[in-house]
Structures are given as C-alpha cells and as structure tokens.
Short mmCIF file of C-alpha atoms and ligand atoms in Angstrom, two decimals:
data_model
loop_
_atom_site.label_atom_id
_atom_site.label_comp_id
_atom_site.label_asym_id
_atom_site.label_seq_id
_atom_site.Cartn_x
_atom_site.Cartn_y
_atom_site.Cartn_z
CA MET A 1 69.40 51.53 132.16
CA ALA A 2 68.82 54.40 129.63
CA LYS A 3 71.81 56.54 128.82
CA THR A 4 71.98 60.30 129.43
CA VAL A 5 72.32 62.94 126.70
CA GLU A 6 75.88 63.56 128.01
CA GLU A 7 76.95 59.91 127.84
CA VAL A 8 75.70 59.52 124.34
CA ALA A 9 77.40 62.76 123.27
CA ASP A 10 80.65 61.45 124.68
CA LEU A 11 80.25 58.14 122.88
CA MET A 12 79.53 59.96 119.62
CA PHE A 13 82.37 62.37 120.13
CA ASN A 14 84.83 59.38 120.47
CA MET A 15 83.42 57.89 117.29
CA VAL A 16 83.94 61.15 115.41
CA LYS A 17 87.38 61.50 116.82
CA ASP A 18 88.43 58.01 115.79
CA ALA A 19 87.00 58.43 112.33
CA GLN A 20 88.45 61.99 111.77
CA GLY A 21 90.67 62.12 108.59
CA GLN A 22 89.47 58.62 107.51
CA LYS A 23 85.81 58.52 107.25
CA LYS A 24 83.21 61.26 107.34
CA LEU A 25 80.23 60.36 109.52
CA LYS A 26 76.73 61.53 108.96
CA PRO A 27 74.39 62.39 111.86
CA MET A 28 72.40 59.22 110.97
CA ASP A 29 75.64 57.06 111.10
CA LEU A 30 76.14 58.20 114.53
CA THR A 31 72.60 57.43 115.61
CA LYS A 32 72.50 54.04 113.95
CA ALA A 33 75.83 53.11 115.63
CA MET A 34 74.50 54.05 119.05
CA ILE A 35 71.25 52.15 118.62
CA GLU A 36 73.20 49.10 117.30
CA GLN A 37 75.61 49.12 120.28
CA TYR A 38 73.31 50.08 123.04
CA GLY A 39 69.97 48.92 122.01
CA ASP A 40 67.15 49.94 124.41
CA GLU A 41 69.50 52.25 126.36
CA VAL A 42 69.19 54.85 123.58
CA ASP A 43 66.68 56.03 121.03
CA LYS A 44 66.63 58.38 118.10
CA LYS A 45 65.31 61.33 120.18
CA LEU A 46 68.17 60.89 122.75
CA CYS A 47 70.72 60.66 119.80
CA LYS A 48 69.24 63.81 118.19
CA ALA A 49 69.78 65.64 121.50
CA ALA A 50 73.28 64.40 121.97
CA ILE A 51 74.27 65.59 118.44
CA LYS A 52 72.77 68.97 119.27
CA GLN A 53 74.85 69.16 122.36
CA LEU A 54 77.98 68.18 120.58
CA ILE A 55 77.53 70.98 117.98
CA ASN A 56 76.35 73.61 120.44
CA SER A 57 79.21 72.93 122.73
CA GLY A 58 81.63 73.37 119.78
CA ARG A 59 83.16 70.02 120.32
CA CYS A 60 82.01 69.09 116.78
CA VAL A 61 80.93 70.85 113.74
CA TYR A 62 78.72 70.25 110.80
CA THR A 63 80.59 70.05 107.50
CA TYR A 64 79.39 69.91 103.89
CA PHE A 65 81.17 67.89 101.19
CA GLY A 66 78.28 66.84 98.74
CA GLY A 67 76.30 65.88 101.89
CA SER A 68 76.33 66.98 105.48
CA TYR A 69 78.71 65.38 108.14
CA VAL A 70 79.63 65.78 111.74
CA GLU A 71 83.48 66.27 112.20
CA LEU A 72 85.86 67.76 114.70
CA PRO A 73 86.46 71.44 114.11
CA HIS A 74 89.52 71.87 111.80
CA ARG A 75 90.93 74.14 109.12
CA GLU A 76 89.82 72.92 105.78
CA GLY A 77 92.10 72.55 102.76
CA ALA A 78 90.31 75.07 100.61
CA ALA A 79 90.62 77.86 103.19
CA ASN A 80 92.69 80.94 102.44
CA ASP A 81 94.09 83.23 105.19
CA MET B 1 87.58 102.95 98.51
CA ALA B 2 88.73 100.44 96.00
CA GLU B 3 92.41 100.13 95.35
CA THR B 4 92.68 98.83 91.78
CA THR B 5 90.48 99.86 88.78
CA TYR B 6 90.12 96.90 86.58
CA LYS B 7 89.54 97.06 82.89
CA THR B 8 86.58 94.85 82.14
CA PRO B 9 85.90 94.90 78.37
CA LEU B 10 84.29 91.44 78.40
CA LEU B 11 81.93 92.17 81.30
CA ASP B 12 81.14 95.56 79.74
CA GLU B 13 79.44 93.65 76.93
CA LEU B 14 76.82 92.44 79.46
CA GLU B 15 75.77 95.96 80.33
CA LYS B 16 74.56 96.47 76.78
CA GLY B 17 70.90 96.25 75.89
CA ALA B 18 67.68 97.18 77.73
CA TRP B 19 67.67 94.53 80.37
CA PRO B 20 69.01 94.89 83.93
CA SER B 21 72.67 93.78 84.20
CA PHE B 22 74.35 92.23 87.21
CA VAL B 23 77.64 93.80 85.89
CA LYS B 24 76.14 97.22 86.35
CA GLU B 25 75.09 96.45 89.95
CA ILE B 26 78.56 95.01 90.86
CA LYS B 27 80.26 98.09 89.46
CA MET B 28 77.94 100.24 91.56
CA ALA B 29 78.79 98.24 94.62
CA ALA B 30 82.54 98.38 93.71
CA LYS B 31 82.56 102.15 94.33
CA ARG B 32 82.18 101.41 98.02
CA SER B 33 83.32 97.81 98.50
CA PRO B 34 86.80 96.51 97.68
CA MET B 35 85.29 93.05 97.77
CA ALA B 36 82.91 93.84 94.87
CA ASN B 37 85.76 95.54 93.07
CA ASP B 38 87.94 92.48 93.08
CA LEU B 39 84.95 90.33 92.22
CA LEU B 40 84.97 92.44 88.90
CA GLY B 41 88.65 91.68 88.39
CA GLN B 42 88.35 88.03 89.02
CA LEU B 43 85.21 87.66 86.88
CA GLU B 44 86.86 89.47 83.83
CA HIS B 45 89.85 87.19 84.35
CA SER B 46 87.56 84.06 84.36
CA TYR B 47 85.74 85.36 81.17
CA LYS B 48 89.10 85.87 79.55
CA GLU B 49 90.46 82.43 80.55
CA LYS B 50 87.12 80.64 80.41
CA ILE B 51 87.99 79.06 83.73
CA GLY B 52 86.26 79.50 86.96
CA HIS B 53 88.48 80.53 90.01
CA TRP B 54 86.35 79.56 92.96
CA LYS B 55 87.16 76.94 95.50
CA HIS B 56 84.28 75.55 97.63
CA GLY B 57 84.61 75.46 101.40
CA GLY B 58 82.56 72.97 103.47
CA ILE B 59 83.13 73.89 107.02
CA VAL B 60 82.19 77.58 107.47
CA GLY B 61 79.06 78.48 109.28
CA VAL B 62 77.59 79.92 112.36
CA MET B 63 77.79 78.34 115.80
CA GLY B 64 75.17 75.58 116.26
CA TYR B 65 73.89 75.64 112.63
CA GLY B 66 74.83 73.14 109.94
CA GLY B 67 73.32 75.08 107.02
CA GLY B 68 72.75 78.47 105.54
CA VAL B 69 76.38 79.29 104.66
CA ILE B 70 78.02 78.24 101.53
CA GLY B 71 81.75 78.46 101.90
CA ARG B 72 83.71 79.90 98.90
CA TYR B 73 87.24 81.14 98.38
CA SER B 74 89.10 82.58 95.38
CA ASP B 75 91.91 80.41 94.13
CA MET B 76 93.86 83.67 93.20
CA PRO B 77 93.97 85.34 96.63
CA ALA B 78 97.18 87.07 95.87
CA GLU B 79 95.76 88.79 92.77
CA PHE B 80 92.25 89.52 94.28
CA PRO B 81 92.70 89.74 97.96
CA GLY B 82 89.29 91.34 98.47
CA ILE B 83 87.62 88.02 97.62
CA SER B 84 90.05 85.68 99.24
CA HIS B 85 86.95 84.67 101.19
CA PHE B 86 83.61 85.12 99.46
CA HIS B 87 81.03 83.04 101.36
CA THR B 88 77.38 83.13 100.60
CA MET B 89 74.84 83.44 103.28
CA ARG B 90 71.19 82.34 102.67
CA ILE B 91 68.67 84.28 104.78
CA ASN B 92 65.20 82.96 105.32
CA GLN B 93 62.79 85.10 103.48
CA PRO B 94 59.51 86.22 104.86
CA ALA B 95 56.65 83.99 103.59
CA GLY B 96 55.38 85.26 100.38
CA TRP B 97 58.36 87.58 100.10
CA PHE B 98 56.68 90.60 101.73
CA TYR B 99 58.94 93.26 103.14
CA THR B 100 58.58 96.68 104.57
CA SER B 101 60.98 99.16 102.97
CA GLU B 102 62.49 99.64 106.46
CA SER B 103 63.39 95.94 106.72
CA LEU B 104 64.93 95.94 103.19
CA ARG B 105 67.10 98.88 104.37
CA GLN B 106 68.12 97.17 107.43
CA LEU B 107 69.11 94.04 105.56
CA CYS B 108 71.04 96.02 103.06
CA ASP B 109 72.86 98.02 105.76
CA ILE B 110 73.77 94.87 107.62
CA TRP B 111 75.32 93.39 104.54
CA GLU B 112 77.22 96.59 103.64
CA ARG B 113 78.65 96.58 107.03
CA HIS B 114 79.66 92.84 106.96
CA GLY B 115 79.89 91.65 103.44
CA SER B 116 80.18 92.90 99.76
CA GLY B 117 76.91 94.58 99.80
CA LEU B 118 75.83 92.33 96.86
CA THR B 119 72.59 90.53 97.20
CA ASN B 120 70.43 88.22 95.18
CA MET B 121 66.81 88.86 95.84
CA HIS B 122 65.99 86.06 95.65
CA GLY B 123 67.86 82.86 94.92
CA SER B 124 66.19 79.81 93.25
CA THR B 125 65.79 78.38 96.73
CA GLY B 126 63.59 81.37 97.67
CA ASP B 127 66.01 82.77 100.22
CA ILE B 128 67.51 86.25 100.37
CA VAL B 129 71.04 85.59 99.23
CA PHE B 130 73.92 87.62 100.65
CA LEU B 131 76.82 87.31 98.32
CA GLY B 132 80.49 87.41 99.66
CA THR B 133 81.82 87.73 103.05
CA ARG B 134 84.68 86.69 105.24
CA THR B 135 84.62 83.82 107.75
CA GLU B 136 85.07 86.30 110.66
CA GLU B 137 82.07 88.36 109.50
CA LEU B 138 79.58 85.36 109.66
CA GLU B 139 78.78 85.47 113.43
CA PRO B 140 78.47 89.36 113.50
CA THR B 141 76.07 89.21 110.50
CA PHE B 142 74.07 86.42 112.16
CA GLU B 143 73.75 88.38 115.37
CA GLU B 144 72.71 91.56 113.64
CA LEU B 145 70.13 89.65 111.60
CA ALA B 146 68.70 88.06 114.74
CA LYS B 147 68.14 91.48 116.21
CA ILE B 148 65.77 92.46 113.42
CA ASP B 149 64.15 88.98 113.58
CA PHE B 150 65.78 87.39 110.52
CA ASP B 151 67.40 83.97 110.58
CA ILE B 152 69.60 81.89 108.34
CA GLY B 153 68.09 79.59 105.88
CA GLY B 154 68.86 75.95 105.05
CA SER B 155 71.63 74.30 102.95
CA GLY B 156 73.30 70.94 102.80
CA SER B 157 71.32 67.78 103.88
CA ASP B 158 68.63 69.55 105.83
CA LEU B 159 65.13 70.96 105.34
CA ARG B 160 65.71 73.76 102.83
CA THR B 161 64.00 77.12 103.59
CA PRO B 162 60.36 76.51 102.82
CA SER B 163 58.84 78.88 100.40
CA CYS B 164 55.25 79.84 99.32
CA CYS B 165 53.32 81.95 96.77
CA ASN B 166 51.83 84.99 98.16
CA GLY B 167 48.46 83.11 98.21
CA MET B 168 45.64 84.74 100.19
CA ALA B 169 47.51 87.90 100.72
CA ARG B 170 47.13 88.93 97.07
CA CYS B 171 45.56 86.18 95.05
CA GLU B 172 41.92 85.27 94.64
CA TRP B 173 42.61 81.63 93.57
CA ALA B 174 44.39 80.58 96.80
CA CYS B 175 42.68 77.51 98.15
CA TYR B 176 44.48 77.62 101.46
CA ASP B 177 46.59 80.03 103.38
CA THR B 178 50.05 79.32 101.90
CA MET B 179 51.81 81.89 103.87
CA GLN B 180 50.47 80.57 107.19
CA ALA B 181 51.30 76.96 106.39
CA CYS B 182 54.76 77.93 105.24
CA TYR B 183 55.53 80.01 108.23
CA GLN B 184 54.07 77.40 110.65
CA LEU B 185 56.13 74.57 109.21
CA THR B 186 59.21 76.69 109.13
CA GLN B 187 58.79 77.43 112.75
CA ASP B 188 57.84 73.90 113.88
CA PHE B 189 60.63 72.31 111.88
CA GLN B 190 63.62 74.60 113.02
CA ASP B 191 65.73 71.66 114.05
CA GLU B 192 65.39 70.08 110.75
CA LEU B 193 66.21 73.38 108.96
CA HIS B 194 69.43 74.17 110.83
CA ARG B 195 70.66 70.69 111.79
CA PRO B 196 71.28 68.50 108.78
CA ALA B 197 70.19 65.02 109.61
CA PHE B 198 68.82 63.75 106.36
CA PRO B 199 70.37 61.62 103.46
CA TYR B 200 70.30 64.86 101.39
CA LYS B 201 68.28 68.02 100.90
CA PHE B 202 64.53 68.19 101.36
CA LYS B 203 62.28 70.89 100.11
CA PHE B 204 58.75 72.17 100.82
CA LYS B 205 56.97 74.57 98.58
CA PHE B 206 53.51 75.84 98.95
CA SER B 207 51.35 76.89 96.02
CA GLY B 208 47.81 78.08 96.73
CA CYS B 209 46.30 76.74 93.55
CA PRO B 210 47.21 74.39 90.58
CA ASN B 211 48.73 77.41 88.66
CA ASP B 212 51.62 76.53 90.98
CA CYS B 213 53.50 79.84 90.94
CA VAL B 214 56.33 78.54 93.09
CA ALA B 215 56.73 75.58 90.66
CA SER B 216 56.48 73.24 93.64
CA ILE B 217 55.65 70.27 91.29
CA ALA B 218 59.02 70.51 89.78
CA ARG B 219 61.23 71.84 92.55
CA ALA B 220 60.01 70.52 95.88
CA ASP B 221 60.52 67.07 97.45
CA MET B 222 57.05 67.80 98.91
CA SER B 223 54.65 69.95 97.08
CA PHE B 224 51.56 71.38 98.64
CA ILE B 225 49.22 72.49 95.83
CA GLY B 226 45.84 74.10 96.56
CA THR B 227 42.71 72.46 95.19
CA TRP B 228 39.08 71.95 95.70
CA ARG B 229 36.82 68.86 95.79
CA ASP B 230 33.33 70.20 95.11
CA ASP B 231 32.20 71.84 91.77
CA ILE B 232 33.84 74.82 90.07
CA GLN B 233 31.68 77.96 90.78
CA MET B 234 30.23 79.31 87.65
CA ASP B 235 28.38 82.59 86.70
CA GLN B 236 26.56 81.79 83.44
CA ALA B 237 25.80 85.66 82.94
CA GLU B 238 29.60 86.25 82.98
CA VAL B 239 30.27 83.35 80.68
CA LYS B 240 27.86 84.91 78.20
CA LYS B 241 29.62 88.34 78.51
CA TYR B 242 32.98 86.69 77.67
CA ALA B 243 31.29 85.23 74.62
CA ASP B 244 29.70 88.44 73.59
CA ASP B 245 33.11 90.17 74.05
CA GLY B 246 34.50 87.87 71.37
CA LEU B 247 36.08 84.97 73.48
CA ASP B 248 35.80 81.80 71.50
CA ILE B 249 34.73 79.62 74.31
CA GLN B 250 34.64 76.47 72.25
CA ARG B 251 38.21 76.86 70.85
CA ASP B 252 39.94 78.61 73.58
CA VAL B 253 38.32 77.04 76.73
CA VAL B 254 36.33 73.82 75.93
CA ASP B 255 38.68 72.31 73.41
CA ARG B 256 41.65 72.93 75.58
CA CYS B 257 40.27 71.20 78.69
CA PRO B 258 42.69 68.37 79.33
CA SER B 259 39.98 66.08 80.55
CA LYS B 260 37.40 67.04 77.97
CA CYS B 261 34.88 67.55 80.68
CA MET B 262 33.32 70.76 79.40
CA ALA B 263 30.60 71.52 76.90
CA TRP B 264 29.33 74.85 75.36
CA ASP B 265 26.18 74.99 73.34
CA GLY B 266 26.59 78.58 72.49
CA LYS B 267 24.48 79.77 75.37
CA GLU B 268 25.43 77.76 78.44
CA LEU B 269 28.73 76.29 79.64
CA SER B 270 28.48 72.95 81.49
CA ILE B 271 31.19 70.99 83.44
CA GLU B 272 31.30 67.42 84.35
CA ASN B 273 33.12 68.16 87.56
CA SER B 274 33.83 64.53 88.52
CA PHE B 275 36.19 64.36 85.50
CA CYS B 276 37.72 67.79 86.14
CA VAL B 277 41.60 67.40 86.94
CA LYS B 278 41.72 70.94 88.39
CA CYS B 279 44.18 72.20 85.83
CA MET B 280 42.90 75.88 86.18
CA HIS B 281 42.87 76.48 82.40
CA CYS B 282 39.24 77.50 82.18
CA ILE B 283 39.35 79.57 85.29
CA ASN B 284 42.46 81.39 84.20
CA VAL B 285 40.83 82.29 80.74
CA MET B 286 37.52 83.41 82.39
CA PRO B 287 38.27 84.58 85.82
CA LYS B 288 35.09 86.70 86.20
CA ALA B 289 32.82 83.69 85.20
CA LEU B 290 34.68 80.69 86.98
CA ARG B 291 36.21 80.24 90.35
CA PRO B 292 37.62 77.20 92.20
CA GLY B 293 34.94 75.35 94.35
CA LYS B 294 34.23 76.18 97.87
CA ASP B 295 35.46 72.99 99.54
CA ARG B 296 39.07 73.87 99.47
CA GLY B 297 42.37 72.34 100.64
CA CYS B 298 45.51 71.01 99.02
CA THR B 299 46.94 68.10 97.23
CA ILE B 300 50.26 66.74 98.62
CA LEU B 301 52.70 65.46 96.04
CA ILE B 302 56.12 63.93 96.78
CA GLY B 303 59.37 63.36 94.87
CA SER B 304 60.42 66.19 92.54
CA LYS B 305 63.88 67.29 92.05
CA ALA B 306 66.24 68.94 89.55
CA PRO B 307 68.97 66.77 87.87
CA ILE B 308 71.87 66.50 90.36
CA VAL B 309 72.98 62.98 91.12
CA GLU B 310 70.21 61.54 88.90
CA GLY B 311 67.86 62.97 86.38
CA ALA B 312 64.92 65.32 86.91
CA GLN B 313 61.67 64.21 88.30
CA LEU B 314 58.27 65.78 88.87
CA SER B 315 56.31 65.16 92.08
CA SER B 316 53.48 62.77 92.07
CA VAL B 317 50.41 62.53 94.15
CA LEU B 318 50.57 61.21 97.74
CA VAL B 319 47.47 62.66 99.34
CA PRO B 320 44.84 63.81 96.84
CA PHE B 321 43.12 66.18 99.39
CA MET B 322 43.87 67.42 102.73
CA LYS B 323 42.27 70.33 104.52
CA MET B 324 45.01 72.91 105.39
CA GLU B 325 44.15 74.14 108.77
CA PRO B 326 46.41 75.02 111.67
CA PRO B 327 47.92 73.52 113.73
CA TYR B 328 48.56 71.04 110.72
CA ASP B 329 48.96 68.11 113.06
CA ASP B 330 47.87 65.36 110.35
CA LEU B 331 50.31 66.95 108.04
CA LYS B 332 53.32 67.10 110.53
CA ASP B 333 52.67 63.48 111.37
CA LEU B 334 52.79 62.33 107.86
CA ILE B 335 55.98 64.41 107.23
CA GLU B 336 57.69 62.88 110.22
CA ARG B 337 56.88 59.45 109.05
CA ILE B 338 58.38 60.17 105.77
CA TRP B 339 61.51 61.59 107.21
CA ASP B 340 61.83 58.58 109.61
CA ILE B 341 62.00 56.01 106.91
CA TRP B 342 63.95 58.02 104.37
CA ALA B 343 66.54 59.20 106.98
CA GLU B 344 67.06 55.66 108.13
CA GLU B 345 67.04 53.86 104.81
CA GLY B 346 67.99 56.40 102.24
CA LYS B 347 71.49 56.31 100.77
CA ASN B 348 73.82 59.25 100.99
CA ARG B 349 72.67 61.95 98.53
CA GLU B 350 69.48 60.10 97.63
CA ARG B 351 66.42 62.36 97.37
CA VAL B 352 63.17 61.08 98.75
CA GLY B 353 61.88 60.69 95.13
CA GLU B 354 64.77 58.58 94.10
CA PHE B 355 64.38 56.51 97.40
CA ILE B 356 60.73 55.83 96.59
CA GLN B 357 61.80 54.63 93.08
CA ARG B 358 64.45 52.44 94.53
CA VAL B 359 62.40 50.75 97.43
CA GLY B 360 59.09 50.75 95.37
CA LEU B 361 56.04 52.96 95.98
CA GLY B 362 54.26 49.95 97.72
CA ASN B 363 56.98 49.51 100.37
CA PHE B 364 57.32 53.27 101.00
CA LEU B 365 53.56 53.59 101.48
CA GLU B 366 53.56 50.64 103.92
CA ALA B 367 56.37 52.20 105.78
CA ILE B 368 54.71 55.55 106.21
CA GLU B 369 51.31 53.92 106.75
CA VAL B 370 49.44 55.42 103.83
CA GLU B 371 46.88 53.25 101.81
CA PRO B 372 47.52 53.01 98.09
CA ILE B 373 44.92 54.72 96.02
CA PRO B 374 44.36 55.14 92.20
CA GLU B 375 45.21 58.87 92.30
CA MET B 376 48.83 57.80 92.98
CA VAL B 377 49.07 56.04 89.62
CA ALA B 378 49.58 57.87 86.46
CA HIS B 379 46.85 56.84 84.03
CA PRO B 380 45.31 54.20 86.38
CA ARG B 381 42.79 53.04 83.83
CA GLU B 382 45.46 52.32 81.15
CA ASN B 383 48.37 51.15 83.25
CA PRO B 384 48.73 47.21 83.02
CA TYR B 385 51.24 47.17 85.90
CA VAL B 386 48.82 48.11 88.65
CA PHE B 387 46.78 45.62 90.46
CA TYR B 388 44.99 45.57 93.73
CA GLU B 389 45.88 42.75 96.09
CA GLU B 390 42.40 42.46 97.57
CA TYR B 391 40.84 41.99 94.04
CA TYR B 392 43.62 39.61 93.06
CA GLU B 393 42.88 37.44 96.17
CA GLU B 394 39.21 37.56 95.67
CA ASP B 395 39.58 36.45 92.04
CA GLU B 396 41.81 33.64 93.22
CA GLY B 397 39.22 32.58 95.86
CA GLU B 398 36.49 32.70 93.28
CA GLU B 399 38.54 30.42 90.91
CA GLU B 400 39.24 27.96 93.71
CA GLU B 401 35.48 27.88 94.56
CA ALA B 402 34.65 27.15 90.75
CA GLU B 403 37.12 24.34 90.68
CA ALA B 404 35.92 22.72 93.90
S1 SF4 C 501 49.84 79.54 92.87
FE1 SF4 C 501 47.68 80.08 92.54
S2 SF4 C 501 47.12 80.95 94.54
FE2 SF4 C 501 49.29 81.12 94.43
S3 SF4 C 501 49.84 83.07 93.51
FE3 SF4 C 501 49.77 81.57 91.86
S4 SF4 C 501 47.67 81.74 90.99
FE4 SF4 C 501 47.65 82.75 93.08
S1 SF4 C 502 39.94 73.22 85.53
FE1 SF4 C 502 40.86 72.20 83.71
S2 SF4 C 502 40.15 70.07 83.86
FE2 SF4 C 502 38.83 71.23 85.12
S3 SF4 C 502 37.11 71.94 83.81
FE3 SF4 C 502 38.59 73.67 83.74
S4 SF4 C 502 39.92 73.14 82.02
FE4 SF4 C 502 38.81 71.22 82.39
#
C-alpha cells in the first residue's frame, strides 16, 4: 500500500536524526533510501513532498557545506553571537 | 551613527583614479551604518595583514528555503562587532534587469532598514546582491521583499536564479523573447530554485542571439541562444552604402566569416547560408544591411561551468533548433529528463557537464531520450572518433553478404 507524505516525512526525519553529526544527507540520499527500502510504496514525487513538509514544518533545515544537505536545526560552529 | 572612525590608508589608495570605487561607496554607507563602518575597519586590517577574516556559515536562511542566503561571520567579532554577522542575500532580479526608480528605492530602503545598505547590482549570478545582515534580520527582510513582489534567488545545489539578456525589450537581434522564457521558467521551477535537490548547482541563461550578451555559453549549465534556420536577410542597397562609405567588405566582413561562406564581387554580397554557423559577425558589422533570418528560435547547449571542482568547460550543442514559444512544454520536458538522470546518478558536486563527460554523451543521450546528431560533435567531418551505429551495422551486413 502506498505510504502517505506524513509517513515518509517521519521515516526521513528518523534517518536524518540518526545520521546527525556523523553523515550529512542530501535530499537525493533520502529519496534513494526510501525507494530502496519501500519500493512501490513510495515514488520520487512523494519523497519530494515529504522533504518539503519536513522543511516547511521546521523539523529539518537545509544546510550548505560545499553542497546542500538536510539536517536537524542546530547552531553551527562558525556562528557568532 | 558609527562609533569608531577607522584610518584606512590602504583602502584610500583604491579611491584614486577616474573609475568608480567600492571603497568610496562603503565610506558613504558608513556614515549611516555601523555595519558598513566596521566593514571598512576589517577590510583595512585584512589588507594590512594580507589575510581574510571571514568565516562561512552554512545554515542561515529563511524558513522553507534552502538557497538565496550565504552565511558569513567575521572571525574578529570583538574588534568589529558590527560585522559579527555579515550574511549575503541574493534577490531574484527582474528578467532583463528592468526596474522602475520606485522599485529601486524600495529595495534600497528595505536594505537600509535591515542590513548594511550595501548592494551589488548585480552579482555575477545576475541577482541583486544585498551585502551584510544579521541572522535575525533575514526573515523580516524576506517579508518586506515579498510585499513588493520580490523573492530570494538561488544558491547551493539548486537551480540558480535564471538570467537573460534584455532581448526583445531593446534589441533588434533577439530571435526569441528571452525575458518571457526566463520569467516563465523561473515561475515554473520555483521548487527547484528554492529547494536544493541536485548534486550541485544548475544554471539557465537566455541570450536572444549568438552575440550571447549574458555569456551563457561559458556560464550556464544549460544555455539558450537565439538563432535562425532560414537565410540571413539582406538588403543589397544598404550593403553598397556601407561599401561607398568606406567599409572594406572583403577584408572586414567576408575574410572574417568563420565558415568562409560569403563572397563579395565589389557590387554584390552573397552568402551560402547552408554553411553559415550563425556567428553574427557580418550582421554586427553591417547592421543596416544584414539581419537574422525570419524563422527564429534557439539553440540549446549544455554543460558549461567555471573552474571549481574541475576545470572550465564551454557548453556544447544539445538541440540545434527549437521554437521558443510559451508554454515551453517540450523544453520543460527535456529539462526534467536531464534533471532526473543527473540528480539520480550524479556524484556530489558534479556539474551536469562533468556528469556527461563521466558517463559518456551516448549514455546520457539515451537516458534523456534524445537522438545523437552531427551538430553535437565538434568538427564532425574531421573527428575520427565518431561513428554511427546504423552505418556500422549496414557495413557489416554488406561484408557478410559479400563473403557469402
Ligand atoms: S544577446 Fe543578442 S539579442 Fe540579446 S542583447 Fe545581446 S545582441 Fe541583443
Ligand atoms: S553569421 Fe557568421 S558564419 Fe554566418 S555568414 Fe555571417 S560571418 Fe559568416
């Protein structure tokens, strides 16, 4: 059965949380992982919508370190007060 | 009012001479902005030490967007507190860079309220660049911009703010409406512009003719260059006037035609149009006598980039001719097929041109469902590495028949 946007967003959020501080994940890494794990239950469009929801809700943010990644909101090392 | 007045003997040198000086502009801004004032102080310090004092941030932005803000902090915040945060905002410029004076004033007022007041009109990306603000000022700036119908541009691994020459608005050579195409694709690909989902950046640039005023052939992953596919329009009476007025048509036009497809017998100019490579040289030299043909559209090229991870590349032809008419459905289909394969198979920080080189043009074309054609090959008649499978197979078949 096809997954909902909310379900995929939760699954992606867990991936980002588990990887935080260890590996930076690109949006395409999240999409590929979902398709690999859940096959026909997800597709690229659904994954795109899930990432949009994660970012719009503020649970995750985009970051840029040479390339763009999806991470949990945090204070970056370079930031001054 | 600024607190410290910095002595800036090294920067002062850059105010000398007849040309405009960014130092003069920063000094003017410093009269009102402590941020601009501390920028002068840090810059002078950097010039003295020959060391930059910026740290790059990678997380600041506005809610929901992944691009358009480039985080920057001073690494000497105690000495220069005004620029402790000094983030850059890229603002999507209007197509063709047309403004009313009122909108320019509104933009500057917003930036004086929320940032240093310093702008760069325009950055090499084409955007309006707002230089220097604090993290907490990003959202209020964004809100005020939205009220006057401006939006943030691209940065990071997304579609960068598309840009175009002012084409049909001002230029008689425009072979398609660059401003409309640029505006339409910007609107249609808002997600790709604000939500980075690619392996690396991707740029569109639209030039109305092969003069390529936005240098799309060198600076865009996908270049849209206006062209024509019928004959150059010619007015022999005007050609003669140029000759009578002293233009050496043989030396300055005919001999400089890169495809040697022109002839001048002293009275009449002739062009073998099937060999014309649409370089615009003759048209630029004799604008009253020659014009692009009437059957106009654009050539789509792919793959250029400046040297970053790897060296510079120029774009090469992907589609020799396409009519450029709204709603641009064929074009959008093609773009999405390219993004699909590149986003999925591209390595991190690999531009599409580098990706094509890595996987091979043949494989790339197969993936995006485009037939290979001679126009995609540089010097097709002289290149020994090009063969066409069907001819190859035919030859083999003939050989087998002969042997049988
Ligand atoms: S690229 Fe061509 S059409 Fe566009 S402004 Fe330049 S000369 Fe005119
Ligand atoms: S446009 Fe260039 S290639 Fe074509 S005829 Fe003129 S000079 Fe020759």
